[in-house]
Coordinates of N, CA, C and O in Angstrom, one line a residue:
X1 N -31.8 -8.4 12.2 CA -32.4 -8.1 11.0 C -31.5 -8.6 10.3 O -30.1 -8.6 9.8
X2 N -31.5 -9.5 9.6 CA -30.7 -10.5 8.0 C -30.3 -9.2 7.2 O -30.7 -8.0 7.2
X3 N -29.2 -9.5 6.8 CA -28.1 -8.4 5.7 C -28.5 -8.4 4.8 O -27.5 -8.4 3.4
X4 N -30.0 -9.0 4.4 CA -30.5 -9.4 3.2 C -30.2 -8.2 2.0 O -30.0 -8.1 0.3
X5 N -31.0 -7.4 2.0 CA -30.5 -5.9 1.8 C -28.9 -5.2 1.3 O -28.8 -4.3 0.9
X6 N -27.8 -5.7 2.2 CA -27.3 -5.4 2.0 C -26.4 -5.3 0.8 O -25.7 -7.0 1.0
X7 N -25.8 -4.5 0.3 CA -24.7 -5.2 -1.4 C -23.8 -4.7 -1.6 O -22.7 -4.8 0.3
X8 N -22.8 -6.7 -1.5 CA -22.0 -6.8 -1.4 C -20.7 -6.5 -2.2 O -21.4 -6.2 -3.3
X9 N -20.0 -5.8 -1.7 CA -18.7 -4.6 -2.6 C -17.6 -6.0 -2.9 O -17.6 -6.5 -2.9
X10 N -18.4 -5.7 -4.6 CA -17.4 -6.6 -5.4 C -16.1 -5.6 -6.2 O -15.4 -6.7 -6.5
X11 N -15.7 -4.7 -6.0 CA -14.8 -3.7 -6.9 C -14.4 -2.5 -6.1 O -15.4 -2.0 -5.6
X12 N -13.8 -2.3 -5.7 CA -12.7 -1.5 -4.8 C -12.0 -0.7 -5.8 O -10.6 -1.9 -6.2
X13 N -11.5 0.1 -5.4 CA -10.3 1.5 -6.5 C -9.3 1.7 -5.2 O -9.5 1.9 -4.1
X14 N -8.1 1.3 -5.7 CA -7.2 1.7 -4.5 C -6.5 2.9 -5.4 O -6.0 3.0 -6.5
X15 N -6.3 3.9 -4.2 CA -5.6 4.5 -5.0 C -4.3 5.2 -4.1 O -3.6 3.9 -3.6
X16 N -3.0 5.9 -4.5 CA -1.7 6.3 -4.5 C -1.6 6.5 -2.9 O -2.4 7.2 -2.2
X17 N -1.0 5.3 -2.5 CA -0.2 5.9 -0.7 C 0.3 7.4 -0.6 O 0.8 7.7 0.4
X18 N 1.3 8.0 -2.1 CA 2.2 8.5 -1.8 C 1.6 9.8 -3.1 O 1.2 9.0 -4.2
X19 N 2.7 10.5 -3.0 CA 2.5 11.7 -4.1 C 3.5 11.4 -5.1 O 4.7 11.0 -4.3
X20 N 3.9 11.3 -6.3 CA 4.8 11.0 -6.7 C 4.6 10.4 -7.9 O 4.3 10.4 -8.4
X21 N 6.0 9.5 -8.9 CA 6.0 8.7 -10.0 C 5.6 7.2 -9.5 O 6.2 6.8 -8.8
X22 N 4.6 6.9 -10.4 CA 4.4 5.7 -10.6 C 6.1 4.7 -11.6 O 6.7 5.7 -12.1
X23 N 6.1 3.9 -10.7 CA 6.7 2.1 -11.0 C 6.4 0.9 -11.9 O 6.0 0.5 -10.7
X24 N 6.7 0.3 -12.9 CA 6.1 -0.6 -12.8 C 7.0 -1.9 -12.0 O 8.1 -1.9 -11.4
X25 N 6.3 -2.5 -11.1 CA 6.4 -3.0 -10.2 C 7.7 -4.3 -11.1 O 9.0 -4.7 -10.0
X26 N 7.4 -4.8 -12.1 CA 8.7 -5.6 -12.1 C 10.3 -5.1 -12.9 O 11.1 -5.2 -13.0
X27 N 9.7 -3.5 -13.0 CA 11.3 -2.0 -13.1 C 12.1 -2.5 -11.4 O 12.5 -2.2 -11.0
X28 N 11.3 -2.6 -9.6 CA 12.0 -2.5 -8.5 C 13.0 -3.5 -8.5 O 12.8 -4.7 -8.8
X29 N 14.1 -2.3 -8.1 CA 15.3 -3.8 -8.2 C 15.4 -5.0 -6.6 O 16.3 -4.5 -6.3
X30 N 14.5 -5.4 -6.9 CA 14.2 -6.5 -5.8 C 13.3 -7.2 -6.5 O 12.7 -7.5 -6.8
X31 N 14.0 -8.7 -6.3 CA 13.5 -10.1 -7.3 C 12.1 -10.3 -6.9 O 11.2 -10.7 -7.7
X32 N 11.8 -10.0 -5.4 CA 11.0 -10.8 -4.9 C 9.5 -9.7 -5.3 O 8.7 -10.4 -5.5
X33 N 9.6 -8.7 -4.6 CA 9.1 -7.6 -5.8 C 8.6 -7.7 -6.8 O 7.6 -7.7 -7.3
X34 N 9.7 -8.0 -8.0 CA 9.8 -7.5 -9.2 C 9.0 -8.8 -9.8 O 7.9 -8.5 -10.8
X35 N 9.2 -10.0 -9.4 CA 8.6 -11.2 -10.1 C 7.2 -11.6 -9.6 O 6.8 -12.1 -10.3
X36 N 6.2 -10.7 -8.6 CA 5.5 -10.3 -8.4 C 5.2 -11.4 -7.6 O 3.7 -12.2 -7.6
X37 N 6.1 -12.6 -7.1 CA 5.5 -13.0 -6.3 C 5.2 -12.5 -5.3 O 4.2 -13.8 -4.6
X38 N 5.2 -11.4 -3.9 CA 3.8 -11.1 -3.4 C 2.8 -10.7 -3.9 O 2.3 -10.2 -2.4
X39 N 2.8 -10.8 -4.9 CA 0.9 -10.1 -5.6 C 1.4 -8.9 -6.5 O 2.0 -8.2 -6.3
X40 N 0.5 -9.0 -7.2 CA 0.3 -8.0 -8.3 C 0.1 -6.6 -7.7 O -0.6 -6.8 -6.7
X41 N 0.8 -5.5 -8.3 CA 0.6 -4.6 -7.6 C 1.7 -3.6 -8.6 O 2.2 -3.1 -10.1
X42 N 1.8 -2.4 -8.1 CA 2.8 -1.1 -7.9 C 3.3 -0.1 -7.3 O 3.4 -0.8 -6.3
X43 N 4.4 0.3 -8.4 CA 5.8 0.7 -7.5 C 5.4 2.4 -6.8 O 4.5 2.4 -8.8
X44 N 6.2 3.2 -6.3 CA 6.3 4.4 -6.2 C 7.6 5.2 -6.0 O 7.7 4.8 -5.2
X45 N 7.8 6.4 -6.3 CA 9.0 6.9 -6.0 C 8.2 7.9 -5.7 O 7.5 8.6 -6.3
X46 N 9.3 8.8 -4.1 CA 8.1 9.9 -3.7 C 9.3 10.4 -2.9 O 9.8 9.8 -2.7
X47 N 8.5 11.6 -2.7 CA 9.8 12.9 -1.7 C 8.9 13.3 -0.7 O 9.1 14.5 0.4
X48 N 7.8 12.9 0.0 CA 6.5 13.1 1.2 C 7.3 12.3 2.2 O 8.2 11.4 2.2
X49 N 6.5 13.0 3.9 CA 7.0 11.6 4.6 C 5.6 11.6 5.1 O 6.2 11.0 6.3
X50 N 4.3 11.2 4.6 CA 3.0 10.4 5.1 C 2.7 9.2 3.8 O 3.0 9.4 2.3
X51 N 3.1 7.9 4.4 CA 2.3 7.1 3.7 C 0.9 6.8 3.7 O 0.5 6.6 5.4
X52 N -0.6 6.9 2.7 CA -1.3 7.0 2.9 C -2.4 5.9 2.7 O -1.7 4.9 2.1
X53 N -3.2 4.8 3.2 CA -3.8 4.4 3.3 C -4.7 3.8 1.9 O -4.8 5.7 1.2
X54 N -4.4 2.9 1.1 CA -5.4 3.4 -0.6 C -6.8 2.6 -0.5 O -6.7 3.1 -1.9
X55 N -7.2 2.8 0.2 CA -8.4 2.2 0.0 C -8.9 2.5 1.6 O -8.5 2.2 2.9
X56 N -10.8 2.5 1.8 CA -11.3 2.3 2.9 C -10.8 0.8 3.5 O -11.2 0.2 2.5
X57 N -10.8 0.4 4.8 CA -10.6 -0.9 5.3 C -10.3 -0.7 6.4 O -10.0 -0.1 6.9
X58 N -9.7 -2.0 7.2 CA -9.1 -2.5 8.4 C -7.8 -2.4 7.9 O -7.1 -3.3 7.7
X59 N -7.0 -2.0 9.4 CA -5.7 -1.9 9.0 C -5.5 -3.4 10.3 O -5.8 -3.8 10.9
X60 N -4.8 -4.2 9.1 CA -4.2 -6.0 9.9 C -3.0 -6.0 10.0 O -2.7 -7.1 10.6
X61 N -2.2 -4.8 9.9 CA -1.1 -5.3 10.2 C -0.2 -4.6 9.7 O 0.2 -3.7 9.2
X62 N 0.7 -3.7 11.2 CA 1.4 -3.1 11.0 C 2.7 -4.0 12.1 O 2.9 -3.7 13.1
X63 N 3.8 -4.1 11.4 CA 5.3 -4.7 11.8 C 6.0 -3.5 13.0 O 5.9 -2.5 12.2
X64 N 6.0 -4.2 14.0 CA 7.1 -3.4 15.2 C 8.8 -2.7 14.1 O 8.6 -1.4 14.4
X65 N 9.0 -2.6 13.1 CA 9.9 -2.1 12.3 C 9.1 -1.2 11.2 O 10.1 0.0 10.9
X66 N 7.9 -1.0 11.2 CA 6.7 0.1 10.7 C 7.3 0.3 9.2 O 6.9 1.4 8.6
X67 N 7.8 -0.7 9.0 CA 8.5 -0.6 7.4 C 7.1 -1.1 6.1 O 6.9 -0.9 5.4
X68 N 6.1 -1.1 7.1 CA 4.8 -1.6 6.1 C 4.1 -1.7 6.5 O 3.6 -1.4 8.2
X69 N 2.5 -2.3 5.6 CA 1.4 -2.1 6.6 C 0.4 -2.7 6.1 O 0.7 -2.7 4.8
X70 N -0.1 -4.1 6.2 CA -1.4 -4.7 5.5 C -2.9 -3.5 5.8 O -3.3 -3.6 6.8
X71 N -3.8 -3.9 4.8 CA -5.0 -3.0 4.9 C -5.9 -4.7 4.1 O -5.5 -4.4 3.1
X72 N -7.5 -4.3 5.2 CA -8.2 -5.8 4.0 C -9.2 -4.2 3.6 O -9.8 -3.7 4.1
X73 N -9.4 -4.3 2.2 CA -10.4 -3.7 2.0 C -11.8 -3.6 1.9 O -12.1 -5.9 2.0
X74 N -12.7 -3.5 1.7 CA -14.9 -3.6 1.9 C -14.4 -5.3 0.8 O -15.5 -5.7 1.3
X75 N -13.8 -5.3 0.2 CA -14.2 -6.5 -0.4 C -13.4 -7.8 -0.5 O -13.5 -8.5 -1.1
X76 N -12.4 -7.6 0.7 CA -11.4 -9.1 1.2 C -10.6 -8.9 0.6 O -9.2 -10.0 0.9
X77 N -10.1 -7.8 -0.2 CA -9.0 -8.1 -0.8 C -7.9 -7.1 0.4 O -8.0 -6.5 1.1
X78 N -6.6 -8.1 0.6 CA -5.3 -7.9 0.5 C -4.5 -7.3 -0.1 O -4.1 -7.8 -0.5
X79 N -4.4 -6.0 0.9 CA -3.5 -5.0 0.6 C -2.2 -4.9 1.3 O -2.2 -4.2 2.7
X80 N -0.8 -4.8 0.6 CA 0.1 -4.6 1.5 C 0.5 -3.0 1.1 O 1.1 -3.8 -0.3
X81 N 1.2 -2.7 2.1 CA 2.0 -1.5 1.5 C 3.6 -1.6 1.9 O 3.1 -1.5 3.6
X82 N 4.7 -1.9 1.5 CA 5.9 -2.2 1.5 C 6.7 -1.0 1.1 O 7.0 -0.6 0.2
X83 N 7.2 -0.1 2.5 CA 7.6 1.3 2.1 C 9.4 1.1 2.0 O 10.1 0.8 3.4
X84 N 9.8 1.1 0.9 CA 11.3 0.7 1.1 C 11.4 -0.6 0.5 O 11.2 -1.5 0.6
X85 N 13.2 -1.0 0.1 CA 14.1 -2.2 -0.2 C 14.7 -2.3 0.8 O 15.6 -1.6 1.9
X86 N 14.9 -3.0 2.0 CA 15.5 -3.9 3.2 C 15.9 -2.6 4.6 O 16.0 -3.4 5.5
X87 N 14.3 -2.0 3.9 CA 14.4 -1.1 5.7 C 13.2 -1.3 7.0 O 14.1 -0.6 7.6
X88 N 13.3 -2.6 6.4 CA 13.4 -3.7 7.7 C 14.5 -3.4 9.1 O 14.4 -3.4 10.2
X89 N 15.8 -3.3 8.1 CA 16.9 -3.2 9.1 C 16.9 -1.9 9.7 O 18.0 -2.1 11.3
X90 N 16.1 -1.2 9.2 CA 16.1 -0.1 10.5 C 15.7 0.1 12.4 O 15.5 0.3 12.8
X91 N 14.5 -1.3 12.2 CA 14.1 -1.6 13.0 C 13.1 -0.2 13.5 O 13.0 -0.4 15.0
X92 N 12.0 0.2 12.3 CA 11.6 1.0 12.8 C 12.1 3.0 13.0 O 11.0 3.9 13.1
X93 N 13.6 2.9 13.3 CA 14.0 3.8 12.9 C 13.8 4.8 11.9 O 14.1 4.3 10.7
X94 N 13.1 6.4 11.8 CA 13.0 6.9 10.8 C 11.1 6.5 11.0 O 10.7 7.6 9.9
X95 N 10.7 5.6 10.9 CA 8.9 5.8 10.6 C 8.4 5.3 12.1 O 8.9 5.5 12.9
X96 N 7.3 6.2 12.0 CA 6.1 6.6 12.9 C 4.6 6.0 12.5 O 4.6 6.4 11.8
X97 N 3.9 5.3 13.7 CA 3.0 5.4 13.4 C 1.9 5.7 13.8 O 2.0 6.5 14.8
X98 N 1.1 5.8 12.7 CA -0.2 7.0 12.8 C -2.1 6.4 13.0 O -2.4 7.1 13.9
X99 N -1.8 5.1 13.3 CA -3.0 4.6 13.8 C -2.5 2.9 14.7 O -1.4 2.5 14.1
X100 N -3.4 2.7 15.0 CA -3.2 1.1 15.4 C -3.5 0.6 14.5 O -5.5 0.6 13.4
X101 N -2.8 -1.3 14.4 CA -3.7 -2.0 13.9 C -4.8 -2.5 14.1 O -4.9 -2.1 15.7
X102 N -5.9 -2.6 13.6 CA -7.8 -2.9 14.0 C -8.6 -1.4 13.6 O -9.7 -1.5 13.8
X103 N -7.7 -0.8 13.1 CA -8.4 0.9 12.9 C -9.1 0.3 11.8 O -8.9 -0.1 10.8
X104 N -10.0 0.9 10.9 CA -10.8 1.1 10.0 C -10.4 2.9 9.6 O -11.1 3.7 10.5
X105 N -10.2 2.4 8.9 CA -9.9 4.0 8.2 C -10.8 3.9 6.5 O -10.7 3.5 5.7
X106 N -10.2 5.4 6.1 CA -10.5 6.2 5.2 C -10.1 6.2 3.8 O -7.9 6.5 4.7
X107 N -9.7 5.8 2.5 CA -8.8 6.4 1.6 C -8.5 7.6 2.2 O -8.6 8.2 2.2
X108 N -6.8 7.4 1.5 CA -6.5 8.8 2.0 C -6.0 9.4 3.5 O -5.2 10.0 3.9
X109 N -6.0 8.5 4.3 CA -5.7 8.4 5.8 C -4.2 8.2 6.0 O -3.4 7.1 6.1
X110 N -3.2 9.3 6.4 CA -2.1 9.0 7.0 C -2.2 7.9 7.8 O -2.4 7.7 9.0
X111 N -1.1 6.8 7.5 CA -0.7 5.3 7.7 C 0.3 5.4 9.1 O 0.8 5.7 9.9
X112 N 1.6 5.6 7.9 CA 2.7 5.6 9.0 C 3.3 7.3 8.5 O 3.5 7.4 7.0
X113 N 4.6 7.7 9.2 CA 5.1 8.9 8.7 C 6.5 8.4 8.5 O 7.1 7.6 9.4
X114 N 7.2 9.2 7.6 CA 8.4 8.8 7.1 C 9.2 9.7 7.7 O 9.1 10.9 6.8
X115 N 10.5 9.2 8.0 CA 11.7 10.7 8.1 C 12.7 10.8 6.7 O 13.5 9.8 6.3
X116 N 12.1 10.8 5.5 CA 12.3 10.3 4.5 C 14.0 11.1 3.9 O 14.6 9.6 3.4
X117 N 14.2 12.3 4.7 CA 16.0 12.2 3.8 C 16.8 12.1 5.4 O 17.8 11.2 4.6
X118 N 16.6 11.2 6.5 CA 17.3 10.4 7.1 C 16.8 9.4 6.7 O 18.2 8.5 6.4
X119 N 16.3 8.2 6.2 CA 15.9 7.2 5.8 C 16.9 6.9 4.1 O 18.4 6.4 4.4
X120 N 16.9 8.0 3.2 CA 17.7 7.9 2.1 C 19.1 8.7 2.4 O 20.2 7.7 1.7
X121 N 19.6 8.5 3.8 CA 21.2 9.9 4.1 C 21.6 8.1 4.8 O 22.8 8.0 4.2
X122 N 20.9 7.3 4.7 CA 21.5 5.6 5.5 C 21.7 4.9 4.2 O 22.1 3.7 4.6
X123 N 21.3 5.3 3.1 CA 21.4 4.6 1.8 C 20.6 3.3 1.1 O 20.7 3.0 0.2
X124 N 19.4 4.0 2.2 CA 18.3 2.7 1.4 C 17.5 3.4 0.4 O 17.5 4.8 0.7
X125 N 17.3 3.2 -0.4 CA 16.1 2.7 -1.9 C 14.7 3.1 -1.0 O 14.1 1.8 -0.3
X126 N 13.7 3.9 -0.9 CA 12.4 4.3 -0.7 C 11.5 4.5 -1.6 O 10.3 4.2 -1.2
X127 N 11.6 3.8 -2.5 CA 10.4 3.1 -3.6 C 9.3 2.1 -2.9 O 10.1 1.1 -1.7
X128 N 8.5 2.4 -2.9 CA 7.6 1.8 -2.1 C 6.6 1.3 -3.2 O 5.9 1.2 -3.5
X129 N 6.0 0.2 -2.2 CA 4.9 -0.6 -3.6 C 4.0 -0.5 -2.6 O 3.7 -1.9 -1.9
X130 N 2.9 -1.4 -3.7 CA 1.5 -1.6 -3.3 C 0.9 -2.6 -4.2 O 1.0 -2.8 -4.6
X131 N 0.6 -3.7 -2.9 CA 0.4 -5.0 -3.6 C -0.5 -5.8 -3.2 O -1.7 -5.8 -1.9
X132 N -1.9 -6.5 -4.0 CA -2.5 -7.4 -3.6 C -1.8 -8.9 -3.5 O -2.1 -9.4 -4.2
X133 N -1.6 -9.0 -2.1 CA -1.1 -9.8 -2.0 C -1.9 -11.5 -1.4 O -1.9 -12.5 -2.1
X134 N -3.4 -11.5 -1.7 CA -4.4 -12.3 -2.4 C -4.8 -12.1 -4.0 O -5.8 -12.4 -4.2
X135 N -4.0 -11.5 -4.6 CA -4.7 -11.3 -6.0 C -4.7 -12.6 -7.1 O -5.4 -12.1 -7.8
X136 N -4.2 -13.7 -6.8 CA -5.4 -15.0 -7.1 C -6.8 -15.0 -7.1 O -7.4 -16.1 -8.3
X137 N -7.1 -14.1 -6.1 CA -8.3 -14.5 -6.0 C -9.4 -13.4 -6.5 O -10.6 -13.4 -6.5
X138 N -8.9 -12.5 -7.0 CA -9.4 -11.4 -7.6 C -8.9 -11.1 -9.5 O -7.8 -11.9 -9.2
X139 N -9.6 -10.4 -9.6 CA -9.6 -9.4 -11.2 C -8.6 -8.1 -10.4 O -9.4 -7.5 -10.0
X140 N -6.8 -8.4 -11.0 CA -7.1 -6.9 -10.5 C -6.0 -6.2 -11.3 O -5.3 -6.9 -12.8
X141 N -5.7 -5.5 -12.4 CA -6.2 -3.9 -13.2 C -5.0 -2.9 -12.6 O -5.5 -2.3 -11.6
X142 N -4.6 -3.2 -13.7 CA -2.7 -1.7 -12.6 C -3.3 -0.7 -14.1 O -3.5 -0.8 -15.4
X143 N -3.4 0.3 -13.3 CA -4.2 2.2 -14.1 C -2.2 2.4 -15.2 O -1.6 2.6 -14.6
X144 N -2.5 2.8 -16.3 CA -1.2 3.8 -16.4 C -1.1 4.8 -16.4 O -2.2 5.6 -17.1
X145 N -0.6 5.7 -15.1 CA -1.0 6.4 -14.7 C 1.1 6.6 -14.2 O 2.1 6.4 -14.2
X146 N 1.3 8.3 -14.7 CA 2.5 8.0 -14.5 C 3.1 8.9 -12.8 O 3.7 8.7 -12.1
X147 N 2.2 10.3 -13.0 CA 2.6 11.0 -11.5 C 0.7 10.9 -11.3 O 0.0 10.3 -11.1
X148 N 1.2 11.3 -9.5 CA 0.1 10.6 -8.7 C -0.1 11.4 -7.8 O 1.4 11.9 -6.9
X149 N -1.2 11.3 -7.0 CA -1.0 12.1 -5.5 C -2.2 11.1 -4.6 O -3.1 10.5 -5.3
X150 N -1.3 11.7 -3.6 CA -1.8 10.9 -2.1 C -3.0 10.9 -2.5 O -3.7 11.9 -2.1
X151 N -3.8 9.8 -2.2 CA -5.3 9.0 -1.4 C -6.0 9.8 -2.2 O -7.5 10.0 -2.3
X152 N -5.5 10.1 -3.8 CA -6.4 10.7 -4.9 C -6.4 10.0 -6.4 O -7.2 9.6 -7.0
X153 N -5.2 9.5 -6.7 CA -4.9 8.8 -7.8 C -4.9 7.5 -7.9 O -4.4 6.6 -7.3
X154 N -6.1 7.3 -8.7 CA -6.6 5.5 -8.8 C -5.5 5.1 -9.4 O -5.2 5.7 -10.1
X155 N -4.6 4.5 -8.7 CA -3.7 3.5 -9.5 C -4.3 2.4 -10.1 O -3.4 0.6 -11.2
X156 N -4.7 0.8 -8.8 CA -5.6 0.2 -9.4 C -6.9 -0.4 -9.0 O -7.5 0.2 -7.9
X157 N -8.1 -1.1 -9.5 CA -8.2 -1.9 -9.6 C -8.9 -3.3 -8.8 O -8.4 -4.3 -9.6
X158 N -9.1 -3.6 -8.3 CA -9.5 -5.0 -7.8 C -10.8 -5.0 -7.5 O -11.8 -4.8 -7.0
X159 N -11.1 -6.2 -8.1 CA -13.1 -7.0 -8.3 C -12.9 -8.3 -8.1 O -11.6 -9.5 -8.3
X160 N -13.5 -9.0 -7.3 CA -13.9 -10.4 -7.2 C -14.9 -10.4 -7.9 O -15.5 -10.6 -9.2

């Protein structure tokens, strides 16, 4: 049967992947993220131990270092969650993968577990970015919110 009656998803709301406080991307102490070079988005300071999916979609990438993950939203938006600055250098230490690449997940589903205290004790900044890496193809609206709840607080809308 043809999918002529299937409604195309155009607008997707992204929720906070962590509970904590928002940080404007331009204030992240890393010029690649702060400049928007990786895409439009928002950052967070948090103190929990889980990083959740910001939307319903398919997990498309989790590097061996476990410091990030990619998810493709139902409207095709490609979202990168990057946990901390220079945390790739930990080579996975302090991170635990909770789902496999290729998994379809719902917004709020925990994807990566973080040993928050151990990573901070090693001197790493755990500011975490939510980026729409193909944001040139979408209208991306960043919401003005200060405090957020993981899997609950809408922080970005992405519309085709």
